[in-house]
CSV table of C-alpha atoms and ligand atoms in Angstrom, one decimal:
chain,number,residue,atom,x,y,z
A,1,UNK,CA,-22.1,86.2,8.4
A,2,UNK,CA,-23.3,86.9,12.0
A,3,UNK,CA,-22.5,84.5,14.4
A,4,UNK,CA,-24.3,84.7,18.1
A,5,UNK,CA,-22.8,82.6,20.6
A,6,UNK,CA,-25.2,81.6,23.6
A,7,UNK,CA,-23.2,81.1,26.5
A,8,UNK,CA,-22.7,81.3,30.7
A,9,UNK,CA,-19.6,82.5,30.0
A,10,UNK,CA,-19.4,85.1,27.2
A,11,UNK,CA,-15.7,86.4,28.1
A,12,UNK,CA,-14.4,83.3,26.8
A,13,UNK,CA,-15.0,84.7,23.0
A,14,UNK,CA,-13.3,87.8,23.6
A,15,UNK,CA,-9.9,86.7,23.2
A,16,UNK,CA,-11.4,84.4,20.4
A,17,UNK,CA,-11.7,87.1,17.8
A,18,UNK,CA,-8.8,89.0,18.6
A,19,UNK,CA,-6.3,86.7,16.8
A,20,UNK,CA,-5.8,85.7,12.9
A,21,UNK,CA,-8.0,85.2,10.6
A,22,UNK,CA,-11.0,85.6,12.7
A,23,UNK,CA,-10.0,89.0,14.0
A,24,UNK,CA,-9.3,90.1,10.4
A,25,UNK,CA,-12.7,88.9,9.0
A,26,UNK,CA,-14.1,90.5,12.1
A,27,UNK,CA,-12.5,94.1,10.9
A,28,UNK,CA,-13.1,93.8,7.2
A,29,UNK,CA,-17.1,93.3,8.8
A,30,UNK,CA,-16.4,89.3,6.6
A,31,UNK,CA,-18.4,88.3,10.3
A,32,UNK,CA,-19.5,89.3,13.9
A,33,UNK,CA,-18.9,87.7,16.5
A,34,UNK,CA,-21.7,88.5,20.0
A,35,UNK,CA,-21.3,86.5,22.8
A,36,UNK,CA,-24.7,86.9,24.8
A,37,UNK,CA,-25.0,85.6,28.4
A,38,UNK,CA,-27.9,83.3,28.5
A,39,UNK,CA,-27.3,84.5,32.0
A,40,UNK,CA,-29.1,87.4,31.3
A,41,UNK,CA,-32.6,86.3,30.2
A,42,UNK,CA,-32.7,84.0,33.8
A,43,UNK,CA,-35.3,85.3,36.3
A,44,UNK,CA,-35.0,86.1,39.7
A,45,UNK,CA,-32.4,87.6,42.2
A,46,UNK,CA,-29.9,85.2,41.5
A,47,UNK,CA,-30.3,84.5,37.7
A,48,UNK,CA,-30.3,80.9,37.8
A,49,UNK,CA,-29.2,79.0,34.6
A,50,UNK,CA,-29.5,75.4,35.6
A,51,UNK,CA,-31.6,73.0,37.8
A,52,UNK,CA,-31.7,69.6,39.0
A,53,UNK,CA,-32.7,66.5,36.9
A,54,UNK,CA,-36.7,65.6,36.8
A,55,UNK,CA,-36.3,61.9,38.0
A,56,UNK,CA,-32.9,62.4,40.4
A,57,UNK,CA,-29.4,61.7,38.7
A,58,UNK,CA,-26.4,63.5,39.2
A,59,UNK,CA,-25.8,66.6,37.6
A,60,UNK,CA,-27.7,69.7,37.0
A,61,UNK,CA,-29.3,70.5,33.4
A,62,UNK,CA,-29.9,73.7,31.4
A,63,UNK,CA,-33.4,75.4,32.4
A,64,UNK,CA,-35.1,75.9,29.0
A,65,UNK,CA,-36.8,79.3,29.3
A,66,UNK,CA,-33.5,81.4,29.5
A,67,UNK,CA,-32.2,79.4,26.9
A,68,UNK,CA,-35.3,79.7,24.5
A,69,UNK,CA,-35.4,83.9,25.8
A,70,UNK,CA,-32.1,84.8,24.6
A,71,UNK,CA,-32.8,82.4,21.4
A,72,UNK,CA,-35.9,84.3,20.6
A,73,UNK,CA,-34.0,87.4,21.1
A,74,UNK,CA,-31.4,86.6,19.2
A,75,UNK,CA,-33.8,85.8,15.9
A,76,UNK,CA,-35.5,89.3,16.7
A,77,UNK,CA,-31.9,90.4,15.4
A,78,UNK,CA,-31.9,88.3,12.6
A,79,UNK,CA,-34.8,85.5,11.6
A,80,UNK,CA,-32.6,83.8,9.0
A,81,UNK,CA,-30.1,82.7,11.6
A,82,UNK,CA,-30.1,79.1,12.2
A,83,UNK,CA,-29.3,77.7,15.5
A,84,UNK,CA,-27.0,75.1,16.4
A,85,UNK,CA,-26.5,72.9,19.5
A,86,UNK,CA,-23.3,71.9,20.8
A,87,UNK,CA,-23.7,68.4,22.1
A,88,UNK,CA,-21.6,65.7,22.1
A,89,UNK,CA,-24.8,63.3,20.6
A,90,UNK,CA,-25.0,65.5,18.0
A,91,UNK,CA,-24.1,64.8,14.0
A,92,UNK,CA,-20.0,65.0,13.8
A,93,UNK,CA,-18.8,68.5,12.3
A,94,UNK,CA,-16.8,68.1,9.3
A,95,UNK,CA,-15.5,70.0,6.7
A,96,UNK,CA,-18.6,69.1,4.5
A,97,UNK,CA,-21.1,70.5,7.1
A,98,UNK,CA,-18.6,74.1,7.7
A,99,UNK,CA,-19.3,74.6,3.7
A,100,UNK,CA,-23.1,74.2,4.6
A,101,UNK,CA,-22.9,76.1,6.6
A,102,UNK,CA,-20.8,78.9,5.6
A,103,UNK,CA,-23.6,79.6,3.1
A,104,UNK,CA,-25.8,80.5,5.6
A,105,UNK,CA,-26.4,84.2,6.7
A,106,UNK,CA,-25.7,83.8,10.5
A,107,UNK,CA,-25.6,80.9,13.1
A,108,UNK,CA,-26.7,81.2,16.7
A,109,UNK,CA,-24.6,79.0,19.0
A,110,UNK,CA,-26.1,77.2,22.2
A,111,UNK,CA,-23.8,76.2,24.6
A,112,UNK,CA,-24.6,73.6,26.7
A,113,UNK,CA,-23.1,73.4,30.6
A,114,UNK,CA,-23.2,71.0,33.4
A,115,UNK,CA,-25.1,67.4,32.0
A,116,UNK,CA,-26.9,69.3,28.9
A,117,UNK,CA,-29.9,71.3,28.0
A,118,UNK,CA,-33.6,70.7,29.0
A,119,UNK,CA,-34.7,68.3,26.0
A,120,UNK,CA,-37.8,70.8,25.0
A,121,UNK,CA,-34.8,73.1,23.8
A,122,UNK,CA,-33.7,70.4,21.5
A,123,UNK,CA,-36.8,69.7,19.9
A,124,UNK,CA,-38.4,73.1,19.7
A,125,UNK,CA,-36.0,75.7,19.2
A,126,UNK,CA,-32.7,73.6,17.2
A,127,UNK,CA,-32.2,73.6,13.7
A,128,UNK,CA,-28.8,71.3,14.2
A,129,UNK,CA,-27.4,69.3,16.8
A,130,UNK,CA,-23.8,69.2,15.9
A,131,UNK,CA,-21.0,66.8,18.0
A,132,UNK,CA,-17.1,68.0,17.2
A,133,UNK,CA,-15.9,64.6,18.0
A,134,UNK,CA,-16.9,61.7,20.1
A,135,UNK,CA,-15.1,62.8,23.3
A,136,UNK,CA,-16.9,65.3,26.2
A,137,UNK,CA,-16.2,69.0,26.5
A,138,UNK,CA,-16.9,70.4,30.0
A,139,UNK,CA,-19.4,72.8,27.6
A,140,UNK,CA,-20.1,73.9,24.1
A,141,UNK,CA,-18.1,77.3,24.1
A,142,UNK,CA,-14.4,75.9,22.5
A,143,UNK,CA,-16.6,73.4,19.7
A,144,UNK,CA,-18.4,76.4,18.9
A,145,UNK,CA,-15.1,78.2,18.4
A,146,UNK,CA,-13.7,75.3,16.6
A,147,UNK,CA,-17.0,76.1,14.2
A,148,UNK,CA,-16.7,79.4,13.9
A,149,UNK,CA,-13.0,79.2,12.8
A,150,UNK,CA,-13.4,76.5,10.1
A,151,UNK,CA,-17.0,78.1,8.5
A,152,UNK,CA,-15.3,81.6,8.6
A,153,UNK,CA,-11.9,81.2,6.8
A,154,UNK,CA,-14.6,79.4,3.8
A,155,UNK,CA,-16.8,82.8,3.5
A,156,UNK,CA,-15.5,84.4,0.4
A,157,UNK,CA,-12.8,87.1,0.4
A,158,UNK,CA,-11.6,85.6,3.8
A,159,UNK,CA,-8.6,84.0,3.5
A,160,UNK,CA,-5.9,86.1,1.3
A,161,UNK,CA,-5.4,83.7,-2.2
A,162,UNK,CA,-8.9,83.0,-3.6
A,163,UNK,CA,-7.8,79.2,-4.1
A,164,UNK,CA,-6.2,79.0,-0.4
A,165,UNK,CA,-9.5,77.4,0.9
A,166,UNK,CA,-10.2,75.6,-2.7
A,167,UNK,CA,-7.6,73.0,-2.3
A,168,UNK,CA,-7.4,72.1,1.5
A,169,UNK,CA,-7.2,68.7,3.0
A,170,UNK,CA,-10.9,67.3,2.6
A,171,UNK,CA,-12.0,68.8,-0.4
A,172,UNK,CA,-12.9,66.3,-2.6
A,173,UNK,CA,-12.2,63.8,-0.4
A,174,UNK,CA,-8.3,64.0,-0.4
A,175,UNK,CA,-6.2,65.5,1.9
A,176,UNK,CA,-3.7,68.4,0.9
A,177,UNK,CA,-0.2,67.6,-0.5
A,178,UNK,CA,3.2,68.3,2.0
A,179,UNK,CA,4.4,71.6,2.1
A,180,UNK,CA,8.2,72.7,2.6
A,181,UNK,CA,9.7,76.3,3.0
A,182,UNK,CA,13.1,77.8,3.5
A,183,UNK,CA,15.9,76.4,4.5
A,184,UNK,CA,16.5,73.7,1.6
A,185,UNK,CA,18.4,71.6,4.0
A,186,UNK,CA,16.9,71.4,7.8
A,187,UNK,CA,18.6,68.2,10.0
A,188,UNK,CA,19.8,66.0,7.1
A,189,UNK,CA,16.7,66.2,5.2
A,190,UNK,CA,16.4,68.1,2.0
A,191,UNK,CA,13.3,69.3,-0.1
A,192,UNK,CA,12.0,67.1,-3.1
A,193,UNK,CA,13.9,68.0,-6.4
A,194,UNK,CA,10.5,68.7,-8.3
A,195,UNK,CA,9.9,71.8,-6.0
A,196,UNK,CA,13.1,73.1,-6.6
A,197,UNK,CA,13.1,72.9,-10.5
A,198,UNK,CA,10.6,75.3,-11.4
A,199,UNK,CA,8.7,73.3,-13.7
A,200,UNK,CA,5.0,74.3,-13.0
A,201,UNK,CA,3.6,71.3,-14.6
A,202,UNK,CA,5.6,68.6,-12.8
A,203,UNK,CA,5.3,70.3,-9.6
A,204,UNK,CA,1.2,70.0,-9.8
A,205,UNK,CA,1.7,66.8,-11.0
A,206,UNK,CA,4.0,65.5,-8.1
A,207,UNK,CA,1.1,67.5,-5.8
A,208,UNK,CA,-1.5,65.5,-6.7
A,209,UNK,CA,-0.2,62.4,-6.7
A,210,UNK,CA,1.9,63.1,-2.9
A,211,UNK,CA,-1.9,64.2,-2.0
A,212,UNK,CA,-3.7,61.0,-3.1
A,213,UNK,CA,-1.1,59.0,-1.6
A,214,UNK,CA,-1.5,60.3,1.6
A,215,UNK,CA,-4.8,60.1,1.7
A,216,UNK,CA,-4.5,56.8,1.3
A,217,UNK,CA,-1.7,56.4,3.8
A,218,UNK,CA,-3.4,58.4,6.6
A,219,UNK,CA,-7.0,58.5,5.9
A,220,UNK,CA,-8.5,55.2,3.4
A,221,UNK,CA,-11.8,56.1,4.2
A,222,UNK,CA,-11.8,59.6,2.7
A,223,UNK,CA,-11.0,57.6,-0.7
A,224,UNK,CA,-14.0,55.4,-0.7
A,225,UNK,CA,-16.0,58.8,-1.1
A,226,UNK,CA,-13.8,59.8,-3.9
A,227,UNK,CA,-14.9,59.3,-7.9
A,228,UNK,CA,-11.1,58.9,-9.0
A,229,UNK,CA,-9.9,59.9,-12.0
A,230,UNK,CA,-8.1,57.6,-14.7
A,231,UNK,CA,-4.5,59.4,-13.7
A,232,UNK,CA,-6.0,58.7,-10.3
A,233,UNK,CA,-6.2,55.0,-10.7
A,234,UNK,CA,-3.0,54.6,-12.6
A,235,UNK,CA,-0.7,56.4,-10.2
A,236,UNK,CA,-2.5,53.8,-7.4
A,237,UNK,CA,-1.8,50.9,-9.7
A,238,UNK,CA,1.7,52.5,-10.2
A,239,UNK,CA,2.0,52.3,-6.1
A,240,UNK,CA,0.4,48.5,-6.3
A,241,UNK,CA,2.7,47.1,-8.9
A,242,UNK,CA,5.7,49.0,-7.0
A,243,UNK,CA,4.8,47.5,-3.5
A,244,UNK,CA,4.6,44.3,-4.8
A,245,UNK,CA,7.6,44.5,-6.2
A,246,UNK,CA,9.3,44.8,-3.0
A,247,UNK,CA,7.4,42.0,-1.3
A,248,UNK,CA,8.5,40.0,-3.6
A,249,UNK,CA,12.0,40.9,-3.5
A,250,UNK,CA,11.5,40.2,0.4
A,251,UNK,CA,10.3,37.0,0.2
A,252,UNK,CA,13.3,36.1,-2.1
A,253,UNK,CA,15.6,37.6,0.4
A,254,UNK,CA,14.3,34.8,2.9
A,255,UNK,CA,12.0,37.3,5.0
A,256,UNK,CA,9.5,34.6,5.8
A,257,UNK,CA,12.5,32.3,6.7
A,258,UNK,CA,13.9,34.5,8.7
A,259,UNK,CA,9.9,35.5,10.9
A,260,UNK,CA,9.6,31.8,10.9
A,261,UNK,CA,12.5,30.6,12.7
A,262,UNK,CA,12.1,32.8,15.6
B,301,ADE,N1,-20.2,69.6,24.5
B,301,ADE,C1,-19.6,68.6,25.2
B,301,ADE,N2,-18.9,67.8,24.4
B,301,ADE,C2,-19.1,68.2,23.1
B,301,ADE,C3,-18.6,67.8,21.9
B,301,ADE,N3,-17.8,66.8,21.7
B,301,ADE,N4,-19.0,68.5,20.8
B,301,ADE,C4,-19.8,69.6,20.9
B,301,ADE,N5,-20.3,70.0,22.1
B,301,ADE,C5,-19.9,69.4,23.2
């Protein structure tokens, strides 16, 4: 998978790949990684990238023609790449769109500076207009990071175990189950019994069902999404009946008295 990152400041992905995952899938040739400087297809002395807003407003925008020059360069390279824009009004990146996208040959990366990119840009030359959450980066260059990480540890022979990226949070709408690691005992709080007993079985059992409880602990909306299975439903009718069973042993207990008199 190439990936081609559109930037004003390319430097910033040079420590990027030199860590982890990403700078092992870079050596095994799993992905590159270029970092062009949209700098470099700007006329004039001075190589201007931006300009001021058609109308008046504060903030400068993105001059299309360097941006659609080093786009059209970059497909020279490579015409099934698809590009990508990094805005914050674009669709919100999840683990759904990294495995569309991961089967993909290459992506080219454009990241916006300063109040965006000239909207011609956006109609014209953008294949995606992708958001990484509904806050505002000072540019694109870290969400295209963020992108590059989560699409590259899905490209096959990646990521060490061939399951490793099978069963992470998300997949199928459920998040992964808790981990624990040496030692057994860490500030008064031991490992679960299951993990220790060796039983194979149990311990996927107890797996899935810590993983669909948290999901529906931490994240209820994933579970809307989710086709359950019949164990599925019964170990969330398991929780229901047991839940119940301690309201009501509250309520006998006077709980109700006790909020009321306050
Ligand atoms: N540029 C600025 N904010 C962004 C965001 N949230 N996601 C992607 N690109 C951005």
């Amino acid at each position: 998978m190439d990936f081609i990152v559109l930037t004003i400041f390319p430097e910033m992905f040079v420590p990027f790949i030199e860590y982890g995952i990403v700078r092992k899938a870079v050596e095994q040739k799993n992905i590159s990684v270029k970092a062009v400087n949209i700098r470099e297809f700007a006329e004039g002395r001075h190589r201007v990238t931006d300009d001021r807003p058609y109308g008046g407003g504060c903030g400068m925008v993105m001059k299309p023609e360097p941006v659609a020059y080093a786009i059209k360069a970059a497909k020279k390279e490579n015409q099934d790449l698809k590009t990508i824009l990094l805005t914050p009004q674009g669709k919100t990146f999840n683990q759904n769109i990294a495995r569309e996208f991961a089967l993909f040959n290459g992506l080219i990366f454009v990241c916006g500076r300063y109040e965006g990119v000239d909207e011609r840009i956006c109609h014209d030359f953008i294949d995606y207009e992708i958001s990484i959450g509904d806050y505002v980066l000072t540019g694109g260059d870290t969400a295209a990071m963020v992108i590059i990480d989560a699409v590259t540890r899905l490209i096959p022979g990646v990521l060490g175990g061939a399951e490793s990226a099978q069963k992470d949070s998300f997949s199928d709408n459920l998040l992964e189950h808790a981990h624990y690691t040496r030692p057994r005992d860490f500030q008064d709080s031991g490992v679960p019994d299951v993990l220790l007993s060796g039983n194979h079985k149990e311990i996927e059992k107890w797996r899935h069902e810590t993983s669909l409880i948290r999901t529906f602990l931490k994240r209820p909306d994933l579970l809307k999404n989710r086709q359950l299975s019949s164990p599925e439903v019964e170990i969330l009718r398991r929780w229901c009946i047991d839940i119940e069973k301690i309201i009501r042993s509250q309520s006998l207990h006077g709980a109700d008295t006790l909020s009321g008199s306050q």
